[in-house]
Coordinates of N, CA and C and ligand atoms in Angstrom, one line a residue:
M28 N 0.8 -1.2 0.0 CA 0.0 0.0 0.0 C 0.9 1.2 0.0
S29 N 0.4 2.4 -0.4 CA 1.2 3.6 -0.4 C 0.7 4.6 0.6
Y30 N 1.7 5.4 1.1 CA 1.4 6.3 2.1 C 1.6 7.8 1.6
P31 N 0.9 8.7 2.1 CA 1.1 10.1 1.7 C 2.5 10.6 2.2
E32 N 2.9 11.7 1.8 CA 4.1 12.3 2.2 C 4.1 12.5 3.7
D33 N 5.2 12.2 4.4 CA 5.3 12.4 5.8 C 5.6 13.9 6.1
Q34 N 5.7 14.2 7.4 CA 5.8 15.6 7.8 C 7.1 16.3 7.3
S35 N 8.1 15.5 7.0 CA 9.4 16.0 6.6 C 9.3 16.2 5.1
G36 N 8.2 15.9 4.4 CA 8.0 16.1 3.0 C 8.7 15.0 2.2
K37 N 9.3 14.0 2.8 CA 10.0 12.9 2.1 C 9.0 12.0 1.5
N38 N 9.4 11.3 0.4 CA 8.6 10.3 -0.1 C 8.4 9.2 0.9
S39 N 7.2 8.8 1.2 CA 7.0 7.9 2.3 C 6.6 6.5 1.8
E40 N 7.0 6.2 0.5 CA 6.8 4.9 0.0 C 7.8 3.9 0.6
V41 N 7.8 3.7 1.9 CA 8.7 2.8 2.5 C 8.0 1.8 3.3
P42 N 8.6 0.6 3.5 CA 7.9 -0.4 4.2 C 7.5 0.1 5.6
F43 N 6.3 -0.2 6.1 CA 5.9 0.2 7.4 C 6.8 -0.1 8.5
Q44 N 7.4 -1.3 8.4 CA 8.2 -1.8 9.5 C 9.5 -0.9 9.7
R45 N 9.9 -0.3 8.5 CA 11.2 0.5 8.6 C 10.9 1.9 8.9
A46 N 9.6 2.3 8.9 CA 9.4 3.8 9.0 C 9.7 4.3 10.3
C47 N 10.6 5.2 10.4 CA 10.9 6.0 11.6 C 11.0 5.2 12.9
R48 N 10.1 5.5 13.8 CA 10.2 4.8 15.1 C 10.0 3.3 15.0
P49 N 10.9 2.5 15.6 CA 10.7 1.1 15.5 C 9.4 0.6 16.1
L50 N 8.8 -0.3 15.5 CA 7.5 -0.7 16.0 C 7.4 -2.2 15.7
S51 N 7.0 -3.0 16.8 CA 6.8 -4.4 16.5 C 5.5 -4.9 17.0
R52 N 4.6 -4.0 17.5 CA 3.3 -4.4 17.9 C 2.3 -3.3 17.7
L53 N 1.1 -3.7 17.1 CA 0.0 -2.8 17.1 C -1.1 -3.5 18.0
V54 N -1.6 -2.7 18.9 CA -2.6 -3.2 19.8 C -3.9 -2.5 19.6
L55 N -5.0 -3.2 19.3 CA -6.2 -2.6 18.9 C -7.2 -2.7 20.1
T56 N -7.8 -1.5 20.5 CA -8.7 -1.5 21.6 C -10.0 -0.8 21.1
G57 N -11.1 -0.9 21.8 CA -12.4 -0.4 21.5 C -13.5 -1.3 22.0
F58 N -14.7 -0.7 21.9 CA -15.8 -1.5 22.5 C -16.1 -2.7 21.7
M59 N -16.9 -3.6 22.2 CA -17.4 -4.7 21.4 C -18.0 -4.2 20.1
G60 N -17.7 -4.9 19.0 CA -18.3 -4.5 17.8 C -17.5 -3.4 17.0
A61 N -16.4 -3.0 17.6 CA -15.6 -1.9 17.0 C -14.8 -2.4 15.7
G62 N -14.7 -3.7 15.6 CA -14.0 -4.3 14.4 C -12.5 -4.6 14.7
K63 N -12.2 -4.8 16.0 CA -10.8 -5.0 16.4 C -10.3 -6.3 15.7
S64 N -11.1 -7.3 15.7 CA -10.6 -8.6 15.1 C -10.5 -8.5 13.6
S65 N -11.6 -8.0 12.9 CA -11.6 -8.0 11.5 C -10.6 -7.1 10.9
V66 N -10.5 -5.9 11.5 CA -9.5 -4.9 11.0 C -8.1 -5.3 11.4
G67 N -8.0 -5.9 12.5 CA -6.7 -6.4 13.0 C -6.1 -7.4 12.1
A68 N -7.0 -8.3 11.6 CA -6.5 -9.4 10.7 C -6.1 -8.8 9.4
L69 N -6.8 -7.8 8.9 CA -6.4 -7.1 7.6 C -5.1 -6.4 7.8
A70 N -5.0 -5.7 8.9 CA -3.7 -4.9 9.1 C -2.5 -5.8 9.2
A71 N -2.7 -7.0 9.9 CA -1.6 -8.0 10.0 C -1.2 -8.5 8.6
Q72 N -2.2 -8.7 7.8 CA -1.9 -9.2 6.4 C -1.1 -8.1 5.7
E73 N -1.5 -6.9 5.8 CA -0.9 -5.8 5.1 C 0.6 -5.7 5.6
L74 N 0.8 -5.9 6.9 CA 2.2 -5.7 7.4 C 3.1 -7.0 7.3
G75 N 2.5 -8.1 7.0 CA 3.2 -9.4 7.0 C 3.5 -9.8 8.5
W76 N 2.7 -9.3 9.4 CA 2.8 -9.7 10.8 C 1.7 -10.8 11.1
R77 N 1.8 -11.3 12.4 CA 0.8 -12.3 12.8 C -0.4 -11.6 13.5
F78 N -1.6 -12.0 13.2 CA -2.7 -11.5 14.0 C -3.0 -12.4 15.2
V79 N -3.2 -11.7 16.3 CA -3.5 -12.4 17.6 C -4.7 -11.8 18.2
D80 N -5.7 -12.7 18.5 CA -7.0 -12.3 19.1 C -6.9 -12.7 20.6
L81 N -6.9 -11.7 21.5 CA -6.7 -12.0 22.9 C -7.7 -13.0 23.4
D82 N -9.0 -12.8 23.0 CA -10.0 -13.8 23.4 C -9.6 -15.2 23.0
G83 N -9.0 -15.4 21.8 CA -8.6 -16.7 21.4 C -7.5 -17.2 22.3
V84 N -6.6 -16.4 22.7 CA -5.5 -16.8 23.6 C -6.1 -17.3 24.9
I85 N -7.1 -16.5 25.4 CA -7.7 -16.8 26.7 C -8.4 -18.2 26.6
E86 N -9.1 -18.4 25.5 CA -9.8 -19.7 25.3 C -8.9 -20.8 25.2
A87 N -7.8 -20.6 24.5 CA -6.8 -21.7 24.3 C -6.1 -22.0 25.7
M88 N -5.8 -21.0 26.5 CA -5.2 -21.2 27.8 C -6.2 -21.9 28.8
A89 N -7.4 -21.5 28.7 CA -8.4 -22.1 29.7 C -9.0 -23.4 29.2
G90 N -8.9 -23.7 27.9 CA -9.6 -24.9 27.3 C -11.1 -24.7 27.4
K91 N -11.6 -23.4 27.5 CA -13.0 -23.2 27.5 C -13.3 -22.0 26.6
T92 N -14.6 -21.8 26.2 CA -15.0 -20.7 25.4 C -15.2 -19.5 26.4
I93 N -15.2 -18.3 25.9 CA -15.4 -17.1 26.7 C -16.7 -17.2 27.5
P94 N -17.9 -17.5 26.8 CA -19.1 -17.7 27.6 C -19.0 -18.7 28.7
E95 N -18.3 -19.8 28.4 CA -18.1 -20.9 29.5 C -17.4 -20.3 30.7
I96 N -16.3 -19.5 30.4 CA -15.5 -19.0 31.5 C -16.4 -18.1 32.3
F97 N -17.2 -17.2 31.7 CA -18.1 -16.3 32.4 C -19.1 -17.1 33.2
R98 N -19.7 -18.1 32.6 CA -20.7 -18.9 33.3 C -20.1 -19.6 34.5
A99 N -18.9 -20.2 34.3 CA -18.3 -21.0 35.4 C -17.8 -20.2 36.6
A100 N -17.2 -19.0 36.3 CA -16.5 -18.3 37.4 C -16.7 -16.8 37.4
G101 N -17.5 -16.3 36.4 CA -17.8 -14.8 36.5 C -16.8 -13.9 35.9
E102 N -17.2 -12.6 35.8 CA -16.4 -11.6 35.1 C -15.0 -11.4 35.8
A103 N -15.0 -11.4 37.1 CA -13.7 -11.1 37.8 C -12.6 -12.1 37.5
H104 N -13.1 -13.4 37.4 CA -12.2 -14.5 37.1 C -11.7 -14.4 35.6
F105 N -12.7 -14.0 34.8 CA -12.3 -13.8 33.3 C -11.3 -12.8 33.2
R106 N -11.4 -11.7 34.0 CA -10.4 -10.6 33.9 C -9.0 -11.0 34.3
E107 N -9.0 -11.9 35.3 CA -7.7 -12.4 35.7 C -7.0 -13.3 34.6
Q108 N -7.9 -14.1 34.0 CA -7.4 -14.9 32.9 C -6.9 -14.0 31.7
E109 N -7.7 -13.0 31.5 CA -7.4 -12.0 30.4 C -6.0 -11.4 30.6
R110 N -5.8 -11.0 31.9 CA -4.5 -10.4 32.2 C -3.3 -11.3 32.0
R111 N -3.5 -12.6 32.4 CA -2.5 -13.6 32.2 C -2.2 -13.8 30.7
A112 N -3.3 -13.9 29.9 CA -3.1 -14.0 28.5 C -2.4 -12.9 27.9
L113 N -2.6 -11.7 28.4 CA -2.0 -10.5 27.9 C -0.5 -10.5 28.2
E114 N -0.1 -11.0 29.4 CA 1.3 -11.1 29.8 C 2.1 -12.0 28.9
V115 N 1.4 -13.1 28.5 CA 2.0 -14.1 27.6 C 2.2 -13.5 26.2
T116 N 1.1 -12.8 25.8 CA 1.1 -12.3 24.4 C 2.1 -11.1 24.2
G117 N 2.2 -10.3 25.3 CA 3.1 -9.1 25.2 C 4.5 -9.4 25.0
R118 N 4.9 -10.7 25.1 CA 6.3 -11.0 24.8 C 6.6 -11.3 23.3
Q119 N 5.5 -11.3 22.6 CA 5.6 -11.7 21.1 C 5.9 -10.4 20.3
K120 N 6.5 -10.5 19.2 CA 6.8 -9.4 18.3 C 6.2 -9.6 17.0
E121 N 6.1 -8.5 16.2 CA 5.5 -8.5 14.9 C 4.1 -9.1 14.9
I122 N 3.3 -8.5 15.8 CA 1.9 -9.0 15.9 C 1.0 -7.8 15.9
V123 N -0.2 -8.0 15.4 CA -1.3 -7.1 15.6 C -2.2 -7.8 16.6
L124 N -2.4 -7.2 17.7 CA -3.2 -7.8 18.8 C -4.5 -7.1 19.0
A125 N -5.6 -7.9 18.9 CA -6.9 -7.4 19.2 C -7.2 -7.7 20.6
L126 N -7.4 -6.6 21.4 CA -7.8 -6.8 22.8 C -9.3 -7.1 22.9
G127 N -9.8 -7.6 24.0 CA -11.2 -7.6 24.2 C -11.7 -6.2 24.6
G128 N -13.0 -6.0 24.4 CA -13.5 -4.7 24.7 C -13.3 -4.2 26.1
G129 N -13.2 -5.1 27.0 CA -13.0 -4.7 28.4 C -11.6 -4.9 29.0
T130 N -10.7 -5.2 28.2 CA -9.3 -5.5 28.7 C -8.7 -4.3 29.4
I131 N -9.0 -3.1 28.9 CA -8.4 -1.9 29.4 C -9.2 -1.3 30.5
E132 N -10.3 -2.0 30.9 CA -11.1 -1.3 32.0 C -10.4 -1.2 33.3
D133 N -9.5 -2.1 33.6 CA -8.7 -2.0 34.8 C -7.5 -1.1 34.5
P134 N -7.4 0.1 35.2 CA -6.4 1.0 34.9 C -5.0 0.4 35.0
D135 N -4.7 -0.6 35.8 CA -3.4 -1.2 35.9 C -3.1 -1.9 34.6
T136 N -4.1 -2.6 34.1 CA -3.9 -3.3 32.8 C -3.7 -2.4 31.7
L137 N -4.4 -1.3 31.7 CA -4.2 -0.2 30.7 C -2.8 0.3 30.7
A138 N -2.3 0.6 31.9 CA -1.0 1.2 32.1 C 0.1 0.1 31.7
Y139 N -0.2 -1.1 32.0 CA 0.7 -2.2 31.6 C 0.9 -2.2 30.1
V140 N -0.2 -2.2 29.4 CA 0.0 -2.3 27.9 C 0.7 -1.0 27.4
L141 N 0.3 0.1 27.9 CA 0.9 1.4 27.4 C 2.4 1.5 27.7
E142 N 2.9 0.6 28.6 CA 4.3 0.6 28.9 C 5.1 -0.3 27.9
W143 N 4.4 -1.1 27.2 CA 5.1 -2.0 26.2 C 6.0 -1.2 25.3
K144 N 7.2 -1.6 25.1 CA 8.1 -0.9 24.1 C 7.7 -1.3 22.7
E145 N 8.0 -0.4 21.7 CA 7.8 -0.6 20.3 C 6.4 -1.0 20.0
T146 N 5.5 -0.3 20.7 CA 4.1 -0.7 20.6 C 3.2 0.6 20.4
C147 N 2.3 0.5 19.5 CA 1.3 1.5 19.3 C -0.1 1.0 19.6
M148 N -0.7 1.6 20.5 CA -2.1 1.2 20.8 C -3.1 2.1 20.1
V149 N -4.0 1.5 19.4 CA -5.0 2.2 18.5 C -6.4 2.0 19.0
F150 N -7.1 3.1 19.2 CA -8.5 3.0 19.6 C -9.4 3.1 18.3
L151 N -10.2 2.0 18.1 CA -11.1 2.1 17.0 C -12.4 2.6 17.6
D152 N -12.7 3.8 17.1 CA -13.8 4.6 17.8 C -15.0 4.7 16.8
A153 N -16.1 4.0 17.2 CA -17.3 4.1 16.4 C -18.5 4.6 17.3
P154 N -19.5 5.3 16.7 CA -20.6 5.7 17.5 C -21.3 4.6 18.1
L155 N -21.8 4.8 19.3 CA -22.5 3.7 20.1 C -23.6 3.0 19.3
P156 N -24.5 3.8 18.7 CA -25.6 3.1 17.9 C -25.1 2.1 16.9
E157 N -24.0 2.5 16.2 CA -23.4 1.6 15.2 C -22.8 0.4 15.9
L158 N -22.2 0.6 17.0 CA -21.6 -0.6 17.7 C -22.7 -1.5 18.1
L159 N -23.8 -1.0 18.7 CA -24.9 -1.8 19.2 C -25.5 -2.6 18.0
A160 N -25.7 -1.9 16.8 CA -26.3 -2.6 15.7 C -25.3 -3.8 15.2
R161 N -24.0 -3.5 15.3 CA -23.1 -4.6 14.8 C -23.1 -5.7 15.8
I162 N -23.2 -5.4 17.1 CA -23.1 -6.5 18.1 C -24.4 -7.3 18.0
R163 N -25.5 -6.7 17.8 CA -26.8 -7.4 17.7 C -26.8 -8.3 16.4
G164 N -26.2 -7.8 15.4 CA -26.2 -8.6 14.1 C -25.1 -9.7 14.1
S165 N -24.3 -9.8 15.1 CA -23.1 -10.7 15.1 C -23.5 -12.1 15.5
R166 N -22.8 -13.1 14.9 CA -23.0 -14.5 15.4 C -22.1 -14.8 16.6
H167 N -21.2 -13.9 16.8 CA -20.2 -14.0 17.9 C -21.0 -14.0 19.3
K168 N -20.7 -15.0 20.2 CA -21.4 -15.0 21.4 C -20.7 -14.1 22.5
R169 N -21.4 -13.1 23.0 CA -20.8 -12.2 23.9 C -21.6 -12.3 25.2
P170 N -21.0 -12.7 26.3 CA -21.7 -12.8 27.6 C -22.2 -11.5 28.2
L171 N -21.6 -10.4 27.8 CA -21.9 -9.1 28.5 C -23.0 -8.3 27.8
L172 N -23.8 -9.0 26.9 CA -24.8 -8.3 26.2 C -26.1 -8.2 27.1
G173 N -26.2 -7.2 27.9 CA -27.3 -7.1 28.8 C -28.3 -6.1 28.2
Q174 N -28.9 -5.3 29.1 CA -29.8 -4.3 28.7 C -29.0 -3.1 28.0
P175 N -29.6 -2.4 27.1 CA -28.9 -1.3 26.5 C -28.4 -0.3 27.5
E176 N -29.1 -0.1 28.6 CA -28.6 0.9 29.6 C -27.3 0.5 30.2
A177 N -27.2 -0.8 30.4 CA -26.0 -1.4 31.0 C -24.8 -1.3 30.1
L178 N -25.1 -1.5 28.8 CA -24.0 -1.4 27.8 C -23.6 0.1 27.6
L179 N -24.6 1.0 27.7 CA -24.3 2.4 27.6 C -23.4 2.8 28.8
E180 N -23.7 2.3 29.9 CA -22.9 2.7 31.1 C -21.5 2.1 31.0
R181 N -21.4 0.9 30.5 CA -20.0 0.3 30.3 C -19.2 1.1 29.3
H182 N -19.9 1.5 28.3 CA -19.2 2.2 27.2 C -18.7 3.6 27.8
Q183 N -19.6 4.3 28.5 CA -19.2 5.6 29.1 C -18.0 5.4 30.1
R184 N -18.1 4.3 30.9 CA -17.0 4.1 31.9 C -15.7 3.8 31.2
R185 N -15.7 3.1 30.0 CA -14.5 2.7 29.4 C -13.9 3.8 28.4
L186 N -14.7 4.7 28.0 CA -14.3 5.7 27.0 C -12.9 6.4 27.4
P187 N -12.8 6.9 28.6 CA -11.5 7.6 28.9 C -10.3 6.7 28.8
H188 N -10.6 5.4 29.1 CA -9.5 4.4 29.0 C -9.1 4.2 27.5
Y189 N -10.1 4.0 26.7 CA -9.9 3.8 25.2 C -9.1 5.0 24.7
R190 N -9.5 6.2 25.2 CA -8.9 7.4 24.6 C -7.5 7.6 25.1
A191 N -7.0 6.8 26.0 CA -5.6 6.9 26.4 C -4.7 6.2 25.3
A192 N -5.3 5.6 24.3 CA -4.5 5.0 23.3 C -3.6 6.0 22.6
H193 N -2.5 5.6 21.9 CA -1.6 6.5 21.2 C -2.3 7.2 20.0
V194 N -3.2 6.4 19.4 CA -3.8 6.8 18.2 C -5.3 6.5 18.2
T195 N -6.2 7.4 17.7 CA -7.6 7.1 17.6 C -8.0 7.1 16.2
V196 N -8.7 6.1 15.7 CA -9.2 6.1 14.4 C -10.8 6.1 14.4
A197 N -11.4 7.2 13.8 CA -12.8 7.3 13.8 C -13.3 6.3 12.7
T198 N -14.2 5.4 13.0 CA -14.5 4.3 12.1 C -16.0 4.4 11.6
G199 N -16.7 5.4 12.1 CA -18.2 5.4 11.8 C -18.4 5.4 10.3
G200 N -19.3 4.6 9.8 CA -19.7 4.5 8.5 C -18.7 3.9 7.5
L201 N -17.5 3.5 8.0 CA -16.5 3.0 7.1 C -16.5 1.5 7.0
D202 N -16.0 0.9 5.9 CA -15.9 -0.5 5.9 C -14.5 -0.9 6.4
Q203 N -14.3 -2.2 6.5 CA -13.1 -2.7 7.2 C -11.8 -2.3 6.4
T204 N -11.9 -2.3 5.1 CA -10.7 -2.0 4.3 C -10.3 -0.5 4.5
E205 N -11.4 0.4 4.5 CA -11.1 1.8 4.7 C -10.5 2.0 6.1
V206 N -11.1 1.3 7.1 CA -10.6 1.5 8.5 C -9.1 1.1 8.6
C207 N -8.8 0.0 7.9 CA -7.5 -0.6 7.9 C -6.5 0.5 7.3
A208 N -6.9 1.0 6.2 CA -6.0 2.0 5.5 C -5.8 3.2 6.4
R209 N -6.9 3.7 7.0 CA -6.7 4.9 7.9 C -5.9 4.6 9.1
L210 N -6.1 3.4 9.6 CA -5.3 2.9 10.8 C -3.8 2.9 10.5
L211 N -3.4 2.3 9.4 CA -2.0 2.2 9.1 C -1.4 3.6 8.8
Q212 N -2.2 4.5 8.2 CA -1.7 5.8 7.9 C -1.6 6.6 9.2
A213 N -2.6 6.5 10.1 CA -2.5 7.2 11.4 C -1.4 6.7 12.3
V214 N -1.1 5.4 12.2 CA 0.0 4.9 13.0 C 1.4 5.4 12.5
R215 N 1.4 5.5 11.2 CA 2.7 6.0 10.6 C 2.9 7.5 10.9
S216 N 1.8 8.2 10.9 CA 2.0 9.7 11.3 C 2.4 9.8 12.7
W217 N 1.8 8.9 13.6 CA 2.2 8.9 15.0 C 3.7 8.6 15.1
Q218 N 4.2 7.6 14.4 CA 5.6 7.3 14.4 C 6.5 8.5 14.1
V219 N 6.1 9.2 13.0 CA 6.8 10.3 12.6 C 6.8 11.4 13.7
E220 N 5.7 11.7 14.2 CA 5.5 12.7 15.3 C 6.4 12.3 16.5
E221 N 6.3 11.0 16.9 CA 7.0 10.6 18.1 C 8.5 10.8 17.9
R222 N 8.9 10.5 16.7 CA 10.4 10.6 16.4 C 10.8 12.1 16.4
A223 N 9.9 12.9 15.9 CA 10.2 14.4 15.9 C 10.3 14.8 17.3
S224 N 9.4 14.3 18.2 CA 9.4 14.8 19.6 C 10.6 14.3 20.3
D225 N 11.3 13.2 19.8 CA 12.5 12.7 20.3 C 13.7 13.6 19.9
G226 N 13.4 14.6 19.1 CA 14.4 15.5 18.6 C 15.2 15.0 17.5
N227 N 14.6 14.0 16.8 CA 15.3 13.3 15.7 C 14.6 13.4 14.4
L228 N 14.9 14.5 13.8 CA 14.0 14.9 12.7 C 14.5 14.4 11.3
D229 N 15.7 13.8 11.3 CA 16.2 13.4 10.0 C 15.6 12.2 9.3
G230 N 14.7 11.5 10.1 CA 14.0 10.4 9.5 C 14.8 9.1 9.4
K231 N 16.1 9.2 9.9 CA 16.9 7.9 9.8 C 16.5 7.0 10.9
P232 N 16.6 5.7 10.6 CA 16.2 4.7 11.7 C 17.2 4.7 12.8
Ligands
S3P330 C1 -15.8 -8.2 26.5 C2 -15.6 -8.2 25.2 C3 -15.4 -9.4 24.4 C4 -14.8 -10.5 25.3 C5 -15.6 -10.7 26.5 C6 -15.8 -9.4 27.3 C7 -16.0 -6.9 27.2 O1 -14.5 -9.2 23.3 O2 -13.5 -10.2 25.7 O3 -16.9 -11.1 26.1 O4 -15.9 -6.8 28.4 O5 -16.3 -5.9 26.5 P1 -14.9 -8.3 22.0 O6 -14.7 -6.9 22.3 O7 -13.9 -8.8 21.0 O8 -16.3 -8.6 21.7

């Protein structure tokens, strides 16, 4: 894929992996239905990296599905397993990692991910009505689908945590391919800005 010129005006037709600030992980956050898994898989393909779905890691480690974990031991236990899965996954490189919608609800977990080196965390931000429509239309089983008011409350509670991500991509009304293109472009701009704020403006790795 091609990128627009970066802030230094240089031709930015360079492989993403080599662009400015070294990066070996993209971490996608956002509410249920934000497209973390579908867009994450596309972005991984584009980068030649591996796609990792944190829910999948949790299920593999527990030998149970997410709804089974919630049914057997409740949300608090699920969050502990989620944190363990995150600690295992955080050691891997060249991955695009889709978090669960609630992974960053615990401020300690949020801070933990934000401390990872060579990592850009991206918030996929869609309007709540669009998220709710996608969640309802999905075959994916989600244990936390309660009353709309409860979902609204969860969404409100989590928003400041999602907004702590390095980059926010507004996804309303866009298809997955468009979101993926915007995401990669936004991450690259972030890399350039971060490098400039390091006082290193020549663009050399
Ligand atoms: C959850 C979101 C789910 C999954 C679990 C809890 C949440 O992931 O981790 O059902 O708390 O929002 P998705 O965001 O991929 O649906």
